[in-house]
N, CA and C atoms as an extended XYZ file, in Angstrom:
600
Properties=species:S:1:pos:R:3:atomname:S:1:resname:S:1:resid:I:1 pbc="F F F"
N        63.735       28.154        4.797 N   MET     1
C        63.186       28.050        6.117 CA  MET     1
C        61.721       28.338        5.846 C   MET     1
N        61.336       29.327        5.193 N   LEU     2
C        60.187       30.026        4.716 CA  LEU     2
C        59.515       28.910        4.036 C   LEU     2
N        59.954       28.292        3.116 N   GLY     3
C        59.602       27.453        1.986 CA  GLY     3
C        59.125       26.487        2.714 C   GLY     3
N        59.923       25.813        3.762 N   LYS     4
C        59.187       24.566        4.450 CA  LYS     4
C        58.042       25.041        5.506 C   LYS     4
N        58.043       26.091        6.043 N   LYS     5
C        57.023       26.445        6.611 CA  LYS     5
C        55.756       26.519        5.808 C   LYS     5
N        55.907       27.022        4.614 N   LEU     6
C        54.724       27.269        3.616 CA  LEU     6
C        54.211       25.846        3.212 C   LEU     6
N        55.263       24.622        2.871 N   VAL     7
C        54.888       23.578        2.749 CA  VAL     7
C        54.271       22.802        3.930 C   VAL     7
N        54.597       22.953        5.124 N   THR     8
C        54.155       22.431        6.178 CA  THR     8
C        52.662       22.897        6.488 C   THR     8
N        52.559       24.310        6.431 N   ALA     9
C        51.071       24.797        6.400 CA  ALA     9
C        50.180       24.362        5.447 C   ALA     9
N        50.644       24.342        4.051 N   GLN    10
C        49.814       23.671        2.929 CA  GLN    10
C        49.559       22.260        3.280 C   GLN    10
N        50.374       21.424        3.849 N   LYS    11
C        49.980       19.959        4.165 CA  LYS    11
C        48.788       20.049        5.218 C   LYS    11
N        49.025       20.621        6.274 N   ARG    12
C        48.090       20.712        7.115 CA  ARG    12
C        46.766       21.260        6.872 C   ARG    12
N        46.635       22.040        5.940 N   GLY    13
C        45.412       22.697        5.158 CA  GLY    13
C        44.911       21.681        4.438 C   GLY    13
N        45.629       21.079        3.682 N   GLU    14
C        45.043       19.787        3.013 CA  GLU    14
C        44.704       18.564        3.627 C   GLU    14
N        45.184       18.198        4.851 N   THR    15
C        44.674       17.154        5.738 CA  THR    15
C        43.699       17.611        6.437 C   THR    15
N        43.392       19.038        6.877 N   ARG    16
C        41.926       19.462        7.311 CA  ARG    16
C        40.921       19.587        6.201 C   ARG    16
N        41.333       19.805        5.074 N   ALA    17
C        40.310       19.707        4.120 CA  ALA    17
C        39.642       18.413        3.631 C   ALA    17
N        40.893       17.619        3.655 N   LEU    18
C        40.417       16.105        3.492 CA  LEU    18
C        39.775       15.493        4.284 C   LEU    18
N        39.869       15.756        5.558 N   CYS    19
C        39.160       15.294        6.790 CA  CYS    19
C        37.688       15.999        6.503 C   CYS    19
N        37.470       17.099        6.542 N   LEU    20
C        36.013       17.920        6.120 CA  LEU    20
C        35.243       17.163        5.049 C   LEU    20
N        36.207       16.815        3.885 N   GLY    21
C        35.483       16.222        2.841 CA  GLY    21
C        34.830       14.825        3.144 C   GLY    21
N        35.918       14.042        3.938 N   LEU    22
C        35.638       12.329        4.345 CA  LEU    22
C        34.460       12.479        5.435 C   LEU    22
N        34.345       13.684        6.069 N   GLY    23
C        33.443       13.738        7.098 CA  GLY    23
C        32.022       14.074        6.697 C   GLY    23
N        32.012       14.935        5.576 N   MET    24
C        30.996       15.169        4.792 CA  MET    24
C        30.071       14.054        4.327 C   MET    24
N        31.252       13.163        3.580 N   VAL    25
C        30.757       11.889        3.025 CA  VAL    25
C        30.251       10.848        4.130 C   VAL    25
N        30.916       11.030        4.823 N   ALA    26
C        30.526        9.991        6.209 CA  ALA    26
C        29.136       10.275        6.814 C   ALA    26
N        28.985       11.665        7.056 N   CYS    27
C        27.559       12.031        7.436 CA  CYS    27
C        26.416       11.910        6.672 C   CYS    27
N        26.646       12.295        5.146 N   SER    28
C        25.791       12.127        4.306 CA  SER    28
C        25.328       10.346        4.064 C   SER    28
N        26.381        9.510        4.169 N   MET    29
C        25.889        8.106        4.184 CA  MET    29
C        25.265        7.684        5.341 C   MET    29
N        25.383        8.343        6.350 N   MET    30
C        24.642        7.999        7.666 CA  MET    30
C        23.047        8.558        7.555 C   MET    30
N        23.171        9.727        6.785 N   MET    31
C        21.625       10.321        6.823 CA  MET    31
C        20.815        9.376        5.503 C   MET    31
N        21.465        8.927        4.398 N   TYR    32
C        20.978        8.002        3.426 CA  TYR    32
C        20.420        6.734        4.328 C   TYR    32
N        21.154        6.257        5.222 N   PHE    33
C        20.793        4.967        5.890 CA  PHE    33
C        19.561        5.304        6.669 C   PHE    33
N        19.471        6.439        7.532 N   PHE    34
C        18.483        6.853        8.119 CA  PHE    34
C        17.483        6.950        7.525 C   PHE    34
N        17.162        7.757        6.328 N   ILE    35
C        16.286        8.094        5.565 CA  ILE    35
C        15.453        6.499        5.149 C   ILE    35
N        16.560        5.482        4.775 N   GLY    36
C        16.252        4.384        4.091 CA  GLY    36
C        15.631        3.434        4.994 C   GLY    36
N        15.750        3.654        6.507 N   ILE    37
C        15.092        2.620        7.253 CA  ILE    37
C        13.785        3.421        7.991 C   ILE    37
N        13.599        4.561        7.673 N   THR    38
C        12.719        5.417        8.395 CA  THR    38
C        11.586        5.631        7.208 C   THR    38
N        11.952        6.419        6.391 N   ILE    39
C        10.800        7.309        5.530 CA  ILE    39
C        10.458        6.300        4.223 C   ILE    39
N        11.946        5.537        3.747 N   VAL    40
C        11.429        4.794        2.495 CA  VAL    40
C        10.276        3.814        2.761 C   VAL    40
N        10.528        3.139        3.911 N   PRO    41
C         9.524        1.797        3.995 CA  PRO    41
C         8.163        2.394        4.174 C   PRO    41
N         7.958        3.555        4.795 N   PHE    42
C         6.569        3.961        4.775 CA  PHE    42
C         6.115        4.333        3.268 C   PHE    42
N         7.080        4.974        2.507 N   TYR    43
C         6.690        5.434        1.296 CA  TYR    43
C         6.411        3.994        0.471 C   TYR    43
N         6.996        3.022        0.442 N   THR    44
C         6.943        1.947       -0.509 CA  THR    44
C         5.642        1.223       -0.090 C   THR    44
N         5.241        1.105        1.336 N   LYS    45
C         4.351        0.489        2.041 CA  LYS    45
C         2.812        0.983        1.498 C   LYS    45
N         2.945        2.141        1.200 N   SER    46
C         1.682        3.030        0.998 CA  SER    46
C         1.000        2.477       -0.523 C   SER    46
N        -0.255        2.101       -0.458 N   VAL    47
C        -0.740        1.448       -1.809 CA  VAL    47
C        -1.388        2.885       -2.433 C   VAL    47
N        -2.024        3.866       -1.677 N   TRP    48
C        -2.703        4.837       -2.207 CA  TRP    48
C        -1.446        5.815       -3.074 C   TRP    48
N        -1.373        5.333       -4.271 N   THR    49
C        -0.203        5.943       -5.033 CA  THR    49
C        -0.978        6.831       -6.217 C   THR    49
N        -2.012        6.811       -6.176 N   THR    50
C        -2.743        7.257       -7.515 CA  THR    50
C        -3.582        8.417       -7.213 C   THR    50
N        -3.517        9.825       -7.660 N   GLU    51
C        -4.311       10.761       -7.458 CA  GLU    51
C        -5.531       10.996       -8.368 C   GLU    51
N        -6.688       11.250       -7.636 N   THR    52
C        -8.016       11.439       -8.372 CA  THR    52
C        -8.797       12.739       -7.731 C   THR    52
N        -9.859       12.889       -8.126 N   VAL    53
C       -10.677       13.813       -7.771 CA  VAL    53
C       -11.859       12.977       -6.807 C   VAL    53
N       -12.051       13.603       -5.457 N   CYS    54
C       -13.191       13.237       -4.560 CA  CYS    54
C       -14.173       14.337       -4.552 C   CYS    54
N       -15.418       13.765       -4.578 N   LYS    55
C       -16.607       14.751       -4.146 CA  LYS    55
C       -17.176       14.019       -2.754 C   LYS    55
N       -17.481       14.882       -1.964 N   VAL    56
C       -17.925       14.496       -0.697 CA  VAL    56
C       -19.564       14.385       -0.922 C   VAL    56
N       -19.901       13.401       -0.288 N   LEU    57
C       -21.327       12.876       -0.156 CA  LEU    57
C       -21.986       13.143        0.942 C   LEU    57
N       -21.108       12.993        1.998 N   LYS    58
C       -21.655       13.118        3.458 CA  LYS    58
C       -20.587       13.206        4.463 C   LYS    58
N       -20.888       14.266        5.465 N   ALA    59
C       -19.852       14.145        6.468 CA  ALA    59
C       -20.537       14.325        7.821 C   ALA    59
N       -20.515       13.307        8.679 N   ASN    60
C       -21.080       13.161        9.830 CA  ASN    60
C       -20.241       13.089       11.107 C   ASN    60
N       -20.536       13.594       12.110 N   ILE    61
C       -20.003       13.556       13.491 CA  ILE    61
C       -20.647       12.476       14.342 C   ILE    61
N       -20.082       11.118       14.639 N   LYS    62
C       -20.929       10.156       15.469 CA  LYS    62
C       -20.399       10.422       16.738 C   LYS    62
N       -21.026        9.736       17.585 N   ASP    63
C       -20.548        9.625       18.969 CA  ASP    63
C       -19.319        9.691       19.335 C   ASP    63
N       -18.738        9.785       20.550 N   LYS    64
C       -17.324        9.801       20.800 CA  LYS    64
C       -16.854        8.353       20.815 C   LYS    64
N       -15.579        8.257       20.336 N   VAL    65
C       -14.774        6.856       20.333 CA  VAL    65
C       -13.546        6.980       21.044 C   VAL    65
N       -13.009        5.976       21.308 N   PHE    66
C       -11.803        5.969       22.058 CA  PHE    66
C       -10.603        5.718       21.413 C   PHE    66
N        -9.529        6.324       21.751 N   CYS    67
C        -8.125        6.017       20.834 CA  CYS    67
C        -7.299        6.499       21.544 C   CYS    67
N        -5.933        5.509       21.547 N   PRO    68
C        -4.971        6.000       22.243 CA  PRO    68
C        -4.091        7.083       21.904 C   PRO    68
N        -3.372        7.684       22.665 N   LYS    69
C        -2.249        8.579       22.315 CA  LYS    69
C        -1.448        8.424       21.723 C   LYS    69
N        -0.812        7.193       21.434 N   SER    70
C         0.258        6.961       20.759 CA  SER    70
C         0.106        5.417       20.580 C   SER    70
N         0.871        4.931       19.764 N   LYS    71
C         1.087        3.098       19.612 CA  LYS    71
C         1.513        2.622       20.887 C   LYS    71
N         0.788        1.504       21.273 N   GLY    72
C         1.530        1.038       22.476 CA  GLY    72
C         0.907        1.585       23.895 C   GLY    72
N         0.392        2.418       23.952 N   SER    73
C        -0.129        3.217       24.886 CA  SER    73
C        -0.948        2.325       25.932 C   SER    73
N        -0.880        2.679       27.338 N   GLU    74
C        -1.634        1.939       28.303 CA  GLU    74
C        -3.271        2.437       28.066 C   GLU    74
N        -4.053        1.575       28.869 N   ASP    75
C        -5.629        1.696       28.858 CA  ASP    75
C        -5.780        3.233       29.512 C   ASP    75
N        -5.042        3.552       30.582 N   GLU    76
C        -5.504        4.786       31.094 CA  GLU    76
C        -5.045        6.154       30.294 C   GLU    76
N        -4.391        5.846       29.237 N   GLU    77
C        -4.103        7.121       28.501 CA  GLU    77
C        -4.878        7.049       27.134 C   GLU    77
N        -5.913        6.186       27.003 N   ILE    78
C        -7.089        6.216       26.043 CA  ILE    78
C        -8.168        7.642       26.514 C   ILE    78
N        -8.207        8.256       25.410 N   PHE    79
C        -9.064        9.445       25.405 CA  PHE    79
C       -10.364        9.426       24.631 C   PHE    79
N       -11.321        9.808       24.840 N   PRO    80
C       -12.480        9.774       23.982 CA  PRO    80
C       -12.613       11.030       23.022 C   PRO    80
N       -13.064       11.180       21.776 N   TYR    81
C       -13.115       12.235       20.903 CA  TYR    81
C       -14.090       11.909       20.047 C   TYR    81
N       -14.909       12.855       19.375 N   PRO    82
C       -15.932       12.901       18.529 CA  PRO    82
C       -15.268       12.333       17.138 C   PRO    82
N       -16.354       11.151       16.684 N   CYS    83
C       -15.802       10.640       15.208 CA  CYS    83
C       -16.211       11.291       14.295 C   CYS    83
N       -15.412       11.708       13.428 N   LEU    84
C       -15.720       12.167       12.082 CA  LEU    84
C       -15.737       11.294       10.956 C   LEU    84
N       -16.872       10.823       10.291 N   GLN    85
C       -16.959        9.993        9.178 CA  GLN    85
C       -17.271       10.919        7.778 C   GLN    85
N       -16.334       10.671        6.978 N   VAL    86
C       -16.362       11.488        5.508 CA  VAL    86
C       -16.369       10.446        4.422 C   VAL    86
N       -17.570       10.605        3.826 N   TRP    87
C       -17.986        9.638        2.623 CA  TRP    87
C       -17.819       10.514        1.422 C   TRP    87
N       -17.118        9.840        0.098 N   VAL    88
C       -16.877       10.493       -0.792 CA  VAL    88
C       -17.098        9.743       -2.057 C   VAL    88
N       -17.351       10.323       -3.204 N   ASN    89
C       -17.627        9.715       -4.498 CA  ASN    89
C       -16.322        9.552       -5.015 C   ASN    89
N       -15.579        8.552       -5.424 N   LEU    90
C       -14.587        8.329       -6.059 CA  LEU    90
C       -14.824        8.388       -7.576 C   LEU    90
N       -13.964        9.806       -8.267 N   THR    91
C       -14.123        9.897       -9.581 CA  THR    91
C       -13.840        8.701      -10.586 C   THR    91
N       -12.575        8.136      -10.034 N   ALA    92
C       -11.926        7.267      -11.019 CA  ALA    92
C       -12.903        5.902      -11.114 C   ALA    92
N       -13.715        5.387      -10.041 N   SER    93
C       -14.602        4.339       -9.993 CA  SER    93
C       -15.855        4.658      -10.045 C   SER    93
N       -16.339        5.721       -9.364 N   GLY    94
C       -17.626        6.055       -9.015 CA  GLY    94
C       -18.166        5.523       -7.733 C   GLY    94
N       -17.324        4.981       -7.111 N   GLN    95
C       -17.817        4.090       -5.861 CA  GLN    95
C       -17.893        5.107       -4.713 C   GLN    95
N       -18.726        4.590       -3.690 N   GLU    96
C       -18.826        5.500       -2.589 CA  GLU    96
C       -17.978        4.810       -1.407 C   GLU    96
N       -17.038        5.511       -0.920 N   VAL    97
C       -15.946        4.952        0.057 CA  VAL    97
C       -15.632        6.021        0.709 C   VAL    97
N       -15.108        5.635        1.883 N   MET    98
C       -14.882        6.247        3.179 CA  MET    98
C       -13.403        7.165        2.944 C   MET    98
N       -13.251        8.488        3.566 N   LEU    99
C       -11.922        9.132        3.340 CA  LEU    99
C       -11.384        9.178        4.613 C   LEU    99
N       -10.048        8.844        4.479 N   TYR   100
C        -9.140        9.162        5.863 CA  TYR   100
C        -7.986       10.079        5.457 C   TYR   100
N        -7.721       10.842        6.587 N   GLN   101
C        -6.615       11.822        6.504 CA  GLN   101
C        -5.370       11.432        5.834 C   GLN   101
N        -4.724       10.413        6.570 N   THR   102
C        -3.694        9.829        5.797 CA  THR   102
C        -3.429        8.436        6.175 C   THR   102
N        -2.529        7.718        5.789 N   GLU   103
C        -2.373        6.419        6.077 CA  GLU   103
C        -2.360        5.821        7.495 C   GLU   103
N        -1.880        6.809        8.350 N   ASP   104
C        -1.794        6.502        9.669 CA  ASP   104
C        -2.879        6.385       10.395 C   ASP   104
N        -4.069        7.477        9.873 N   THR   105
C        -5.284        7.451       10.402 CA  THR   105
C        -6.102        6.174       10.273 C   THR   105
N        -6.010        5.709        9.231 N   LEU   106
C        -6.727        4.100        9.095 CA  LEU   106
C        -5.936        3.180        9.879 C   LEU   106
N        -4.653        3.375       10.163 N   GLU   107
C        -4.100        2.150       11.189 CA  GLU   107
C        -4.648        2.349       12.621 C   GLU   107
N        -4.653        3.725       13.047 N   ARG   108
C        -5.007        4.304       14.432 CA  ARG   108
C        -6.574        3.936       14.494 C   ARG   108
N        -7.387        4.448       13.683 N   ASN   109
C        -8.940        4.259       14.022 CA  ASN   109
C        -9.635        3.909       12.553 C   ASN   109
N        -9.910        2.836       12.194 N   PRO   110
C       -10.494        2.548       10.814 CA  PRO   110
C       -12.009        3.136       10.786 C   PRO   110
N       -12.375        3.418       11.983 N   LYS   111
C       -14.264        3.977       12.223 CA  LYS   111
C       -14.053        5.445       11.771 C   LYS   111
N       -12.832        6.287       12.177 N   CYS   112
C       -13.082        7.604       11.753 CA  CYS   112
C       -12.143        8.129       10.735 C   CYS   112
N       -12.544        9.340       10.086 N   SER   113
C       -11.836        9.731        9.124 CA  SER   113
C       -10.685       10.640        9.580 C   SER   113
N       -10.799       11.214       10.882 N   TYR   114
C        -9.923       12.060       11.265 CA  TYR   114
C        -9.657       11.496       12.718 C   TYR   114
N        -8.439       11.674       13.330 N   VAL   115
C        -8.058       11.061       14.714 CA  VAL   115
C        -6.976       12.275       14.899 C   VAL   115
N        -7.357       13.066       16.183 N   PRO   116
C        -6.441       13.909       16.533 CA  PRO   116
C        -5.019       13.364       17.334 C   PRO   116
N        -4.236       14.052       17.080 N   ASP   117
C        -2.970       13.553       17.605 CA  ASP   117
C        -2.646       13.456       19.205 C   ASP   117
N        -3.662       14.371       19.812 N   LYS   118
C        -3.150       14.415       21.543 CA  LYS   118
C        -4.460       15.254       21.889 C   LYS   118
N        -4.867       14.979       23.135 N   LEU   119
C        -5.811       15.571       23.821 CA  LEU   119
C        -5.473       16.624       24.821 C   LEU   119
N        -5.469       17.857       24.188 N   GLU   120
C        -4.830       18.934       25.017 CA  GLU   120
C        -6.229       19.533       25.660 C   GLU   120
N        -7.192       20.048       24.927 N   ASN   121
C        -8.326       20.254       25.640 CA  ASN   121
C        -9.555       19.641       24.711 C   ASN   121
N       -10.708       19.150       25.503 N   SER   122
C       -11.922       18.587       24.724 CA  SER   122
C       -12.576       19.277       24.067 C   SER   122
N       -12.818       20.744       24.539 N   LYS   123
C       -13.387       21.735       23.664 CA  LYS   123
C       -12.632       21.952       22.486 C   LYS   123
N       -11.251       22.076       22.465 N   GLU   124
C       -10.882       22.413       21.497 CA  GLU   124
C       -10.551       21.545       20.316 C   GLU   124
N       -10.565       20.044       20.806 N   VAL   125
C       -10.355       19.292       19.812 CA  VAL   125
C       -12.067       18.864       19.049 C   VAL   125
N       -13.115       19.036       20.087 N   LYS   126
C       -14.352       18.933       19.287 CA  LYS   126
C       -14.640       20.159       18.430 C   LYS   126
N       -14.314       21.491       19.005 N   ALA   127
C       -14.096       22.482       17.964 CA  ALA   127
C       -13.608       22.111       16.359 C   ALA   127
N       -12.308       21.822       16.661 N   ARG   128
C       -11.460       21.448       15.335 CA  ARG   128
C       -12.148       20.362       14.569 C   ARG   128
N       -12.690       19.328       15.020 N   ILE   129
C       -13.270       18.384       14.327 CA  ILE   129
C       -14.587       19.052       13.638 C   ILE   129
N       -15.478       19.907       14.275 N   GLU   130
C       -16.597       20.705       13.847 CA  GLU   130
C       -16.184       21.310       12.571 C   GLU   130
N       -14.785       22.089       12.706 N   THR   131
C       -14.607       23.038       11.752 CA  THR   131
C       -14.108       22.139       10.363 C   THR   131
N       -13.287       20.841       10.650 N   ILE   132
C       -12.927       20.021        9.534 CA  ILE   132
C       -14.308       19.600        9.045 C   ILE   132
N       -15.476       19.416        9.643 N   ALA   133
C       -16.406       18.740        9.080 CA  ALA   133
C       -17.121       19.676        8.116 C   ALA   133
N       -17.108       20.945        8.650 N   SER   134
C       -17.797       22.149        7.985 CA  SER   134
C       -16.952       22.419        6.856 C   SER   134
N       -15.543       22.471        6.919 N   ASN   135
C       -14.951       22.572        5.430 CA  ASN   135
C       -15.117       21.619        4.577 C   ASN   135
N       -15.166       20.445        4.914 N   PHE   136
C       -15.683       19.345        3.682 CA  PHE   136
C       -17.053       19.616        3.288 C   PHE   136
N       -17.925       20.173        3.759 N   LYS   137
C       -19.321       20.338        3.629 CA  LYS   137
C       -19.184       21.867        2.629 C   LYS   137
N       -18.220       22.600        2.860 N   LYS   138
C       -18.046       23.608        2.122 CA  LYS   138
C       -17.359       23.617        0.714 C   LYS   138
N       -16.089       22.620        0.883 N   TYR   139
C       -15.362       22.379       -0.306 CA  TYR   139
C       -15.688       21.225       -0.747 C   TYR   139
N       -16.798       20.891       -1.583 N   GLN   140
C       -17.043       19.488       -1.760 CA  GLN   140
C       -16.222       18.703       -2.799 C   GLN   140
N       -15.409       19.507       -3.498 N   THR   141
C       -14.726       18.667       -4.655 CA  THR   141
C       -13.164       18.796       -3.991 C   THR   141
N       -12.166       18.088       -4.204 N   PHE   142
C       -11.041       18.071       -3.772 CA  PHE   142
C        -9.942       17.088       -4.149 C   PHE   142
N        -8.900       16.884       -4.399 N   PRO   143
C        -7.856       15.912       -5.009 CA  PRO   143
C        -7.764       14.878       -3.770 C   PRO   143
N        -7.616       13.641       -4.115 N   CYS   144
C        -7.411       12.800       -3.141 CA  CYS   144
C        -6.749       11.260       -3.687 C   CYS   144
N        -6.362       10.484       -2.880 N   TYR   145
C        -5.389        9.250       -3.186 CA  TYR   145
C        -6.458        8.074       -3.351 C   TYR   145
N        -6.059        7.249       -4.132 N   TYR   146
C        -6.707        5.985       -4.032 CA  TYR   146
C        -5.661        4.885       -4.461 C   TYR   146
N        -6.052        3.494       -4.205 N   ASP   147
C        -5.114        2.307       -4.428 CA  ASP   147
C        -5.670        1.908       -5.832 C   ASP   147
N        -4.865        2.161       -6.843 N   PRO   148
C        -5.182        1.480       -8.190 CA  PRO   148
C        -5.440       -0.186       -8.329 C   PRO   148
N        -4.496       -0.653       -7.516 N   GLY   149
C        -4.413       -2.122       -7.099 CA  GLY   149
C        -5.908       -2.588       -6.750 C   GLY   149
N        -6.474       -1.950       -5.971 N   GLY   150
C        -7.759       -2.599       -5.598 CA  GLY   150
C        -7.767       -3.160       -4.162 C   GLY   150
N        -6.732       -3.187       -3.574 N   THR   151
C        -6.462       -3.957       -2.185 CA  THR   151
C        -7.323       -3.339       -1.044 C   THR   151
N        -7.175       -1.737       -1.155 N   GLN   152
C        -7.826       -0.910       -0.138 CA  GLN   152
C        -9.036       -0.101       -1.120 C   GLN   152
N       -10.292       -0.144       -0.626 N   THR   153
C       -11.380        0.437       -1.123 CA  THR   153
C       -11.545        1.698       -0.749 C   THR   153
N       -10.746        2.383        0.371 N   ASN   154
C       -10.818        3.451        0.931 CA  ASN   154
C        -9.906        4.656        0.255 C   ASN   154
N       -10.050        5.879        0.452 N   VAL   155
C        -8.995        6.634        0.072 CA  VAL   155
C        -8.709        7.559        1.079 C   VAL   155
N        -7.431        8.259        1.025 N   ILE   156
C        -6.695        9.350        1.741 CA  ILE   156
C        -6.729       10.753        1.364 C   ILE   156
N        -6.754       11.492        2.090 N   LEU   157
C        -6.629       12.939        1.575 CA  LEU   157
C        -5.280       13.551        1.214 C   LEU   157
N        -4.190       12.978        1.997 N   SER   158
C        -2.933       13.369        1.795 CA  SER   158
C        -2.179       12.072        2.205 C   SER   158
N        -0.999       11.967        1.502 N   ARG   159
C         0.124       10.942        2.077 CA  ARG   159
C         0.990       11.532        2.864 C   ARG   159
N         1.441       10.784        3.964 N   LEU   160
C         2.157       11.007        5.013 CA  LEU   160
C         3.793       11.288        4.105 C   LEU   160
N         3.955       10.767        3.026 N   TYR   161
C         5.453       10.839        2.470 CA  TYR   161
C         5.002       10.788        0.990 C   TYR   161
N         4.977       12.084        0.578 N   PRO   162
C         4.609       12.017       -0.883 CA  PRO   162
C         6.136       12.091       -1.816 C   PRO   162
N         5.984       11.729       -3.117 N   ALA   163
C         7.371       11.606       -3.853 CA  ALA   163
C         8.071       12.653       -3.505 C   ALA   163
N         7.432       14.164       -3.546 N   LYS   164
C         8.136       15.360       -3.591 CA  LYS   164
C         8.908       15.391       -2.234 C   LYS   164
N         8.253       14.743       -1.442 N   GLY   165
C         8.729       14.907        0.250 CA  GLY   165
C         9.967       14.224        0.207 C   GLY   165
N         9.864       12.781       -0.298 N   LEU   166
C        10.955       12.104       -0.286 CA  LEU   166
C        12.174       12.436       -1.074 C   LEU   166
N        11.899       12.996       -2.154 N   LEU   167
C        13.245       13.653       -3.029 CA  LEU   167
C        13.601       15.031       -2.181 C   LEU   167
N        13.022       15.473       -1.372 N   PHE   168
C        13.422       16.696       -0.526 CA  PHE   168
C        14.206       16.092        0.538 C   PHE   168
N        13.804       15.049        1.073 N   ALA   169
C        14.605       14.193        2.240 CA  ALA   169
C        15.914       13.945        1.544 C   ALA   169
N        16.133       13.551        0.455 N   PHE   170
C        17.059       12.866       -0.293 CA  PHE   170
C        17.878       14.187       -0.787 C   PHE   170
N        17.496       15.290       -0.826 N   LEU   171
C        18.304       16.593       -1.372 CA  LEU   171
C        19.549       16.871       -0.377 C   LEU   171
N        19.178       17.020        0.730 N   TRP   172
C        20.339       17.566        1.622 CA  TRP   172
C        21.471       16.469        1.815 C   TRP   172
N        21.374       15.336        1.937 N   PRO   173
C        22.250       14.198        1.910 CA  PRO   173
C        23.107       14.141        0.628 C   PRO   173
N        22.498       14.463       -0.400 N   THR   174
C        22.979       14.330       -1.813 CA  THR   174
C        23.963       15.533       -1.950 C   THR   174
N        23.460       16.802       -1.530 N   LEU   175
C        24.294       17.930       -1.563 CA  LEU   175
C        25.503       17.798       -0.453 C   LEU   175
N        25.285       17.324        0.476 N   MET   176
C        26.378       17.363        1.294 CA  MET   176
C        27.425       15.944        0.899 C   MET   176
N        26.893       15.036        0.024 N   PHE   177
C        27.761       13.943       -0.352 CA  PHE   177
C        28.674       14.464       -1.535 C   PHE   177
N        27.896       15.253       -2.592 N   THR   178
C        28.687       15.893       -3.566 CA  THR   178
C        29.504       17.210       -3.384 C   THR   178
N        29.367       17.595       -2.154 N   GLY   179
C        30.276       18.711       -1.593 CA  GLY   179
C        31.491       18.159       -0.957 C   GLY   179
N        31.344       16.901       -0.252 N   GLY   180
C        32.372       16.320        0.289 CA  GLY   180
C        33.469       15.491       -0.800 C   GLY   180
N        32.707       15.081       -1.762 N   CYS   181
C        33.368       14.381       -3.047 CA  CYS   181
C        34.301       15.497       -3.700 C   CYS   181
N        33.528       16.622       -3.889 N   LEU   182
C        34.182       17.621       -4.586 CA  LEU   182
C        35.528       18.259       -3.807 C   LEU   182
N        35.434       18.416       -2.543 N   ILE   183
C        36.538       18.948       -1.704 CA  ILE   183
C        37.723       17.661       -1.692 C   ILE   183
N        37.419       16.381       -1.463 N   ILE   184
C        38.232       15.276       -1.684 CA  ILE   184
C        39.193       15.467       -3.121 C   ILE   184
N        38.397       15.695       -3.979 N   VAL   185
C        38.967       15.381       -5.194 CA  VAL   185
C        39.865       17.007       -5.780 C   VAL   185
N        39.375       18.057       -5.198 N   LEU   186
C        40.167       19.050       -5.315 CA  LEU   186
C        41.422       19.054       -4.372 C   LEU   186
N        41.508       18.327       -3.149 N   VAL   187
C        42.459       18.337       -2.426 CA  VAL   187
C        43.398       17.260       -3.201 C   VAL   187
N        42.959       16.207       -3.730 N   LYS   188
C        44.040       15.205       -4.601 CA  LYS   188
C        44.552       16.106       -5.829 C   LYS   188
N        43.872       16.920       -6.265 N   ILE   189
C        44.237       17.809       -7.641 CA  ILE   189
C        45.556       18.441       -7.018 C   ILE   189
N        45.047       19.268       -5.760 N   SER   190
C        46.230       20.216       -5.158 CA  SER   190
C        47.486       19.510       -5.076 C   SER   190
N        47.396       18.144       -4.436 N   GLN   191
C        48.657       17.419       -3.999 CA  GLN   191
C        49.351       17.019       -5.419 C   GLN   191
N        48.470       16.479       -6.248 N   TYR   192
C        49.055       16.072       -7.501 CA  TYR   192
C        49.984       17.168       -8.078 C   TYR   192
N        49.264       18.480       -8.112 N   VAL   193
C        50.107       19.686       -8.629 CA  VAL   193
C        51.372       19.914       -7.900 C   VAL   193
N        51.154       19.728       -6.587 N   SER   194
C        52.255       19.934       -5.693 CA  SER   194
C        53.406       19.180       -6.039 C   SER   194
N        52.951       17.770       -6.157 N   VAL   195
C        54.242       16.745       -6.299 CA  VAL   195
C        54.798       17.159       -7.685 C   VAL   195
N        53.923       17.399       -8.819 N   LEU   196
C        54.341       17.689      -10.239 CA  LEU   196
C        55.566       18.772      -10.107 C   LEU   196
N        54.969       20.011       -9.540 N   SER   197
C        55.828       21.242       -9.388 CA  SER   197
C        57.174       21.047       -8.899 C   SER   197
N        57.158       20.125       -7.439 N   ALA   198
C        58.393       19.697       -6.931 CA  ALA   198
C        59.405       18.850       -7.923 C   ALA   198
N        58.709       18.122       -8.538 N   TRP   199
C        59.579       17.052       -9.537 CA  TRP   199
C        60.172       17.912      -10.524 C   TRP   199
N        59.368       18.957      -11.113 N   GLN   200
C        60.088       19.652      -12.081 CA  GLN   200
C        60.955       20.846      -11.873 C   GLN   200
């Protein structure tokens, strides 16, 4: 009687462990799919892949320009902000090009090097842009990214999704997938050993 209870409890434990392993594998596959349709296209679409050194030539704040808070926003959601233009000397080619914060900055407003995310306080936005401009004037040389193919003549300060960030995004689903597969393998080994012991 006690042996039957132990066998039943063992089978229930194996079933739960197997379900846990399969669930982890399924969740990791969903995470892979989500990363594949969101982050990977942005990473592969970016042409600014080569890092070089940029030297600031001038950093000026132009008159206020208008930019929507988000893509597809209505006209009433457009807000003005000071336009910061940073021109740098590209060490790789010696050209004078315009610097943008990220790839998204160029898409949102190609006239400005920096675009604020949202307007909370116009004075705060102005102070932030003035601080960024003074930092560029203070730190003349810094790493930047350019397009080695030459399709884009401008440069960016940082990539939205660098290679390290992409690897980090794939790290957690990989660990989950490995853990789930390990649990499934251990359960199958346990079942095989149990059948072998019962046969002997």
